[in-house]
Coordinates of C-alpha atoms in Angstrom, one line a residue:
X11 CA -49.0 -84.2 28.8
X12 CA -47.6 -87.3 27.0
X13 CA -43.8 -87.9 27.0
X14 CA -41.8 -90.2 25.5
X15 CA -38.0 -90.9 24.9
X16 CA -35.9 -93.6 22.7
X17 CA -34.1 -94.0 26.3
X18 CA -37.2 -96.2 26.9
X19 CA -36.5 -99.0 24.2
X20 CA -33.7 -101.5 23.3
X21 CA -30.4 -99.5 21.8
X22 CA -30.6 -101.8 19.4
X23 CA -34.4 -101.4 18.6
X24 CA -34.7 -97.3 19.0
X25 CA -34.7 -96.2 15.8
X26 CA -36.9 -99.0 14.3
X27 CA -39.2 -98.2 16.9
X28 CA -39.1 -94.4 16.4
X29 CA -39.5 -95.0 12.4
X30 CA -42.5 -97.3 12.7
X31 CA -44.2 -96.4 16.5
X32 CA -43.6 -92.9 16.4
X33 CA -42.5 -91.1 13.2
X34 CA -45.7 -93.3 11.1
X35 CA -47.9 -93.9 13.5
X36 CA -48.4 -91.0 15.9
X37 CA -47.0 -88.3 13.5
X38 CA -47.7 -89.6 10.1
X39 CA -44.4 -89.5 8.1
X40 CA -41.8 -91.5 7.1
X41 CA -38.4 -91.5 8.5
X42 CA -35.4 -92.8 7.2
X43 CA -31.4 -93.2 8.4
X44 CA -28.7 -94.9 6.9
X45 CA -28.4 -98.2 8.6
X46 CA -24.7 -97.9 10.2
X47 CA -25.7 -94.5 12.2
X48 CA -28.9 -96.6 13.8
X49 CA -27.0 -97.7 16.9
X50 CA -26.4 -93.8 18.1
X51 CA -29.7 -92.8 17.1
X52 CA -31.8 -90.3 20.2
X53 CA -35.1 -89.0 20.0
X54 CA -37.7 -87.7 22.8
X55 CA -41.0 -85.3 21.9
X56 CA -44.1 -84.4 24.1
X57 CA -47.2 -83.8 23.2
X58 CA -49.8 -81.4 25.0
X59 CA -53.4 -80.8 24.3
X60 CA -53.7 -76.9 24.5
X61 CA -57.2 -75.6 23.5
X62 CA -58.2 -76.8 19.9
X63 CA -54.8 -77.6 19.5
X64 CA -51.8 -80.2 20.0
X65 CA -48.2 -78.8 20.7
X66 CA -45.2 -81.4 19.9
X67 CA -41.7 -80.2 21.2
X68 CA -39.3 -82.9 19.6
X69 CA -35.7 -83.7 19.6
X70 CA -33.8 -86.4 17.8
X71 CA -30.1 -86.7 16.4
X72 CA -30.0 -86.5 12.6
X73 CA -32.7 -88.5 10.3
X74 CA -34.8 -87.4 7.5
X75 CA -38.6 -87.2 7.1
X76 CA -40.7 -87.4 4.6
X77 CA -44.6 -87.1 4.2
X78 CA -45.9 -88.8 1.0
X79 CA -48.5 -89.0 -1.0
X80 CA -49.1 -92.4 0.7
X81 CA -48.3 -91.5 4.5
X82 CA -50.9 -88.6 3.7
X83 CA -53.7 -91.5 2.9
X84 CA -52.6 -93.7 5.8
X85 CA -52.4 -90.7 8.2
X86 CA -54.6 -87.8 7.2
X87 CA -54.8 -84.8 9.7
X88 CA -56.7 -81.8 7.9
X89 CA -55.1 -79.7 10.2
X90 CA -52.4 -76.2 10.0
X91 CA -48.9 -76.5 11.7
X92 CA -47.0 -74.0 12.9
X93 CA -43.5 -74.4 13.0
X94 CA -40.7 -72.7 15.5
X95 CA -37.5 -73.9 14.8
X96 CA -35.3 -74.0 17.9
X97 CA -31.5 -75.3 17.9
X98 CA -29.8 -75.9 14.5
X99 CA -32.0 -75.0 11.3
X100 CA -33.7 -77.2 9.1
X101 CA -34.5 -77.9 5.7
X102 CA -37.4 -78.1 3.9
X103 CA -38.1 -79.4 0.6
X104 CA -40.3 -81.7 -2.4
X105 CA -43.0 -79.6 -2.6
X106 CA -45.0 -77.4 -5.1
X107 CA -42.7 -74.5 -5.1
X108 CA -39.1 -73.8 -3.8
X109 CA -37.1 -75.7 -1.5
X110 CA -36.3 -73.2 1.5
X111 CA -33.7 -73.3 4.8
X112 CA -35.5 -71.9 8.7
X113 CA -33.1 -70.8 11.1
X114 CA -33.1 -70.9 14.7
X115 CA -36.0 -69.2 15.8
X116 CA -37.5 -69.0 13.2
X117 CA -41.3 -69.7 11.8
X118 CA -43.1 -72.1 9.3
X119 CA -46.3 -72.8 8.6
X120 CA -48.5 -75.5 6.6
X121 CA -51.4 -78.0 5.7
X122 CA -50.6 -81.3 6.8
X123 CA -52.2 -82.8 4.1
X124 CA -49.2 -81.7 1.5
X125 CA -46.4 -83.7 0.7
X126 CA -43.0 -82.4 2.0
X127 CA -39.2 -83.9 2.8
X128 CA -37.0 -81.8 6.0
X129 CA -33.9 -82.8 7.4
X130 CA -31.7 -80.8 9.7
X131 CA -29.0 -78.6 8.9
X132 CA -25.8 -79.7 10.3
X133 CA -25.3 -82.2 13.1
X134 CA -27.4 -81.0 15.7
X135 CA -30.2 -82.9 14.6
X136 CA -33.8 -81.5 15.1
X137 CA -35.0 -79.7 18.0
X138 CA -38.4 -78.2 16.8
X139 CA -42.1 -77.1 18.0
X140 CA -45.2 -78.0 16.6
X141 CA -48.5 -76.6 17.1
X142 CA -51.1 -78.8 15.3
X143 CA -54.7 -76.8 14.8
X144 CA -57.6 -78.8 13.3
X145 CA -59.1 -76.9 10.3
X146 CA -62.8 -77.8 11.5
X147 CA -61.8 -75.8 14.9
X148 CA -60.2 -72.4 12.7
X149 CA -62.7 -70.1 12.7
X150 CA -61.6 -69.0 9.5
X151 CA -63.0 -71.0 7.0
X152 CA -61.2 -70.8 3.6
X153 CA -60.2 -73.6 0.8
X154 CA -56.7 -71.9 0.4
X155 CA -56.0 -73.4 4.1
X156 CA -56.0 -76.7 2.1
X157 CA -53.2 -75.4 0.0
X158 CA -50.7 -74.1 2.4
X159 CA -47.7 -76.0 1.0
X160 CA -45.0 -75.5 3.8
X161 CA -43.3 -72.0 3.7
X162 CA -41.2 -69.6 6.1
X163 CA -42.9 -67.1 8.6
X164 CA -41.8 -63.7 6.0
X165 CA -43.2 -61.1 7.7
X166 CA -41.0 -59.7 10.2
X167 CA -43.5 -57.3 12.2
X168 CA -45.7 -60.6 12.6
X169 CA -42.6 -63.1 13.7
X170 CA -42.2 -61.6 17.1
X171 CA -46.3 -61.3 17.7
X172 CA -46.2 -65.2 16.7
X173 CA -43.2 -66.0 19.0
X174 CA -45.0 -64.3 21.9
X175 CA -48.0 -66.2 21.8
X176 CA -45.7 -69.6 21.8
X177 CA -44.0 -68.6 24.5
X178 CA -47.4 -67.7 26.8
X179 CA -48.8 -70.8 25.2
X180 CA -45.9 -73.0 26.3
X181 CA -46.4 -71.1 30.2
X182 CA -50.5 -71.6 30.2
X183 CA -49.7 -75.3 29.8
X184 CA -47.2 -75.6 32.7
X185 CA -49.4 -73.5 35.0
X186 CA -51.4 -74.1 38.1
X187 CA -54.0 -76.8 37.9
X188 CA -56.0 -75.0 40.2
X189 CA -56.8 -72.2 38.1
X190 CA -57.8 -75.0 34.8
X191 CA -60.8 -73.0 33.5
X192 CA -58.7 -69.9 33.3
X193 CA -56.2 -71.8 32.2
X194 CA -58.2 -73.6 29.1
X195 CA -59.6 -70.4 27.8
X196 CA -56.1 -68.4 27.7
X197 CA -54.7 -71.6 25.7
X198 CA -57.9 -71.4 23.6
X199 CA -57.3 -67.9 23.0
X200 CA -53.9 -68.4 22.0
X201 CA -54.0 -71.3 19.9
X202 CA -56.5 -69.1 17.9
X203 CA -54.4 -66.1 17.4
X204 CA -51.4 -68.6 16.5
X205 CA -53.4 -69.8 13.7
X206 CA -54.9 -66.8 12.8
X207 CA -51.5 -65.2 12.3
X208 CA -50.1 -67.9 9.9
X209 CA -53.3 -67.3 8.0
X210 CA -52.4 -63.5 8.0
X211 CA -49.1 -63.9 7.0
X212 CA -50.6 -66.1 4.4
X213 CA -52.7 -63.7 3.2
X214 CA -56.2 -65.9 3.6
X215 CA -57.1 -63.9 6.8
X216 CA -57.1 -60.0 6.4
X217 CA -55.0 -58.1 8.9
X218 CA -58.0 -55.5 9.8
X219 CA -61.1 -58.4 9.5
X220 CA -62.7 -59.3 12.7
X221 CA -60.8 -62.5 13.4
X222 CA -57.5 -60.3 12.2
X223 CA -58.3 -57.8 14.7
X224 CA -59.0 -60.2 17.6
X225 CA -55.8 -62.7 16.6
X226 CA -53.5 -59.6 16.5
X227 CA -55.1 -58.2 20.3
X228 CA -54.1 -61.2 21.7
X229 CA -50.7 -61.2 20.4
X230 CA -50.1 -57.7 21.2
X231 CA -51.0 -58.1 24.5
X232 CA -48.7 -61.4 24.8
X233 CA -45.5 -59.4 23.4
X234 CA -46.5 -56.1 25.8
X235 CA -46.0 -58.5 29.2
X236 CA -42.7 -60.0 27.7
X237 CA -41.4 -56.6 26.8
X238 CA -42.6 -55.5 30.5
X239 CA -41.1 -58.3 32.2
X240 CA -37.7 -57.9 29.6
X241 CA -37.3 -53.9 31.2
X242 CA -38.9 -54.6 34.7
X243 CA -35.3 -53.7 36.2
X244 CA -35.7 -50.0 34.8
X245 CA -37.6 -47.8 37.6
X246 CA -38.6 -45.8 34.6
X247 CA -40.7 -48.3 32.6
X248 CA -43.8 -46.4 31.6
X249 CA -46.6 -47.3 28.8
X250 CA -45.1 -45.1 26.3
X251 CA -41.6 -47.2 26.0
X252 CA -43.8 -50.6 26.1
X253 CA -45.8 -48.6 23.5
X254 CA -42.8 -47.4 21.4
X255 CA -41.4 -51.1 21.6
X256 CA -44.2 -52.6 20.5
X257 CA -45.3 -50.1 17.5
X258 CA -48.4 -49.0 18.9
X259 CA -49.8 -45.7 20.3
X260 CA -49.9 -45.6 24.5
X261 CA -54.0 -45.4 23.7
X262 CA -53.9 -48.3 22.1
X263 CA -51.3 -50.3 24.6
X264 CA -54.2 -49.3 27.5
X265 CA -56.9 -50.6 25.4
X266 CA -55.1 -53.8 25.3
X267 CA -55.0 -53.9 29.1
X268 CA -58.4 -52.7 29.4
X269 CA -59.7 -56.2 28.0
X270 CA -57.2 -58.0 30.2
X271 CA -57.4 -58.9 34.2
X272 CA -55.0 -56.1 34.7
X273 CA -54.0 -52.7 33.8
X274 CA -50.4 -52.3 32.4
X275 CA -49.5 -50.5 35.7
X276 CA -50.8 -53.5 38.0
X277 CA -49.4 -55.7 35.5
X278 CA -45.8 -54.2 36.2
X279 CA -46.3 -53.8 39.9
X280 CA -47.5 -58.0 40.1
X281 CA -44.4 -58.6 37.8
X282 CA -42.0 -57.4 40.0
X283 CA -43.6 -58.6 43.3
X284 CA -43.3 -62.0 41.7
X285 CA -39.8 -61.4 40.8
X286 CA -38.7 -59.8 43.9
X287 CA -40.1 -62.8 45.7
X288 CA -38.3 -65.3 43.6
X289 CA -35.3 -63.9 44.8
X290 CA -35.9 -63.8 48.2
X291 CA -36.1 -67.1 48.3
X292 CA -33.8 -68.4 45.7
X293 CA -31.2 -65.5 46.6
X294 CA -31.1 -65.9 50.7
X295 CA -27.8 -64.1 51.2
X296 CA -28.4 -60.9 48.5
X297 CA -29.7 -57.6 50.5
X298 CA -33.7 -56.8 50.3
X299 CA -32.6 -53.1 49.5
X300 CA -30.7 -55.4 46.0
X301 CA -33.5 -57.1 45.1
X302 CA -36.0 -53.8 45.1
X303 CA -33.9 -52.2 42.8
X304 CA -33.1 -55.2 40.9
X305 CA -36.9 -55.1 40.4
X306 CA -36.9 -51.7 39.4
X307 CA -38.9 -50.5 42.6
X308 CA -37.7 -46.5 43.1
X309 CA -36.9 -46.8 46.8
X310 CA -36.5 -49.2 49.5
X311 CA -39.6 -47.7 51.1
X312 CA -41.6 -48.0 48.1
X313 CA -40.8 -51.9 47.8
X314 CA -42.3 -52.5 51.3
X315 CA -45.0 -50.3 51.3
X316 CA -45.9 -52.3 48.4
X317 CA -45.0 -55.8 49.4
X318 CA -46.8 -55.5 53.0
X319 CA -49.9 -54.2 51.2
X320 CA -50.1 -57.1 48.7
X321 CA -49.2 -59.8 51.4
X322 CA -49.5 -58.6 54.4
X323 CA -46.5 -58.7 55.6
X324 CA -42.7 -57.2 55.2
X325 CA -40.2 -59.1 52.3
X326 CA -37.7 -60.0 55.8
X327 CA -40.8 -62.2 57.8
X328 CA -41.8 -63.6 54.1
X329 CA -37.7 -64.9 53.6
X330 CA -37.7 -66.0 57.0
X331 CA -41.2 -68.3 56.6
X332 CA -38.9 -69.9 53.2
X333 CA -38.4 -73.7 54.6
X334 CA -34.6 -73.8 54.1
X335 CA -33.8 -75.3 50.2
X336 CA -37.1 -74.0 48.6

């Protein structure tokens, strides 16, 4: 990963460096703020290389951006963005088409090859993510992904699918280095269905096609583990609510397991092992029999009976190995 953060320049030099460093030459726009609001300005982004693709997370304080016809030429990326908009919401505008508002949370996508202007809405400045896919690595190869002039993520049973597979893509970059070839191929598989979705949602890839199909698995199965690990507290959690929740039959929900490392019931019983041992150690003072049904486990003797056989020993001796502070 590659950070860097205004904090590392000259107050008096940040947003000059930002503007011709950062802004042109590492993200190909250009950015412009009125001279007397310079002195406060912040900004800070990193950038990981996740599969076939590059995630930005940025924040700055209030500026506008603009890509142009020239910053296009000088910079050319022939690659898709997706969008997630996180803090205040942003504006987007100077394109072929309408000029359109994204709220927190919400999802754009476009070529990078089209000219645009954004600026935040209200103070807050920006606070965004970027996932950056090379066309040559899509899969799908259409003409129409050269036209994709920026535009909102409209499809509302495809938004929480999308914001799933950022969320697992943002956790497969921050996890264990031992496990890097597992690791690469989940981020492959994720950056994939990420741009496959946009492409759905643009209507370039169809929803039942072969790519469709496999974009749409992935991102089912992302948003079944969140929705497990959102209910893990309820004793009760069975395929049929994840099922319900997610819009799909139970057969289906098992099918999606069946292609994974787990089954959905190992996958719950791992989750709140995981869970119940993060508490142990983070929660020293809070009673074991607390924590098992904090975890949803259905009895005391359940949760050690299932604790011993996955680590071989009882949740009291694992607190009590804990080096005090960890």
């Amino acid at each position: 990963m590659y950070r860097w953060c205004t904090d590392e320049v000259e107050p008096q030099e940040r947003f000059d460096y930002w503007r011709e460093v950062r802004a042109k030459g590492l993200f190909g726009v250009t950015a412009e703020l009125e001279r007397e609001r310079r002195a406060d300005f912040f900004g800070e982004f990193s950038l990981r290389q996740l599969g076939a693709g590059g995630l930005v997370e940025l924040k700055a304080s209030h500026y506008t951006v603009e890509r142009s016809t020239s910053d296009i030429a000088y910079t050319p990326g022939d690659s898709i963005c997706v969008y997630q908009q996180l803090g205040s919401g942003g504006w987007f505008g100077g394109m072929r088409g309408s000029d359109f508002a994204i709220a927190n949370g919400s999802f754009a996508t476009s070529h990078t090859d089209l000219p645009y202007r954004t600026a935040p809405l209200g103070a807050g400045g920006f606070h965004l993510r970027i996932l950056k896919i090379p066309v040559s690595r899509i899969p799908a190869q259409d003409r129409r992904i050269r036209e994709l002039t920026p535009k909102t993520f409209n499809d509302h049973a495809l938004a929480p699918l999308l914001a799933a597979c950022f969320a697992d893509l943002g956790e497969a970059a921050a996890g264990d280095d031992s496990a890097a070839d597992a690791t690469s191929l989940v981020q492959t598989s994720l950056v994939q269905a990420l741009a496959h979705l946009a492409l759905i949602e643009r209507g370039i890839v169809r929803p039942g096609s072969r790519l469709g199909q496999a974009a749409l698995r992935t991102a089912r199965l992302s948003q079944a583990r969140r929705l497990i690990a959102r209910h893990l507290q309820n004793p009760d959690l069975a395929p049929s609510m994840v099922a319900d929740l997610l819009g799909v039959s139970v057969r289906h929900l098992h099918m999606l397991f069946e292609a994974a490392e787990k089954s959905f019931s190992q996958t719950v019983t791992d989750e709140r092992l995981k869970r119940s041992r993060r508490l142990l150690r983070e929660a020293p003072e809070r009673l074991i029999a607390d924590i098992a049904t904090s975890c949803g486990f259905e009895s005391l003797a359940t949760y050690y009976r299932v604790f011993n056989a996955a680590y071989g020993m009882a949740p009291g001796d694992f607190r009590a190995r804990v080096p005090e502070g960890h």
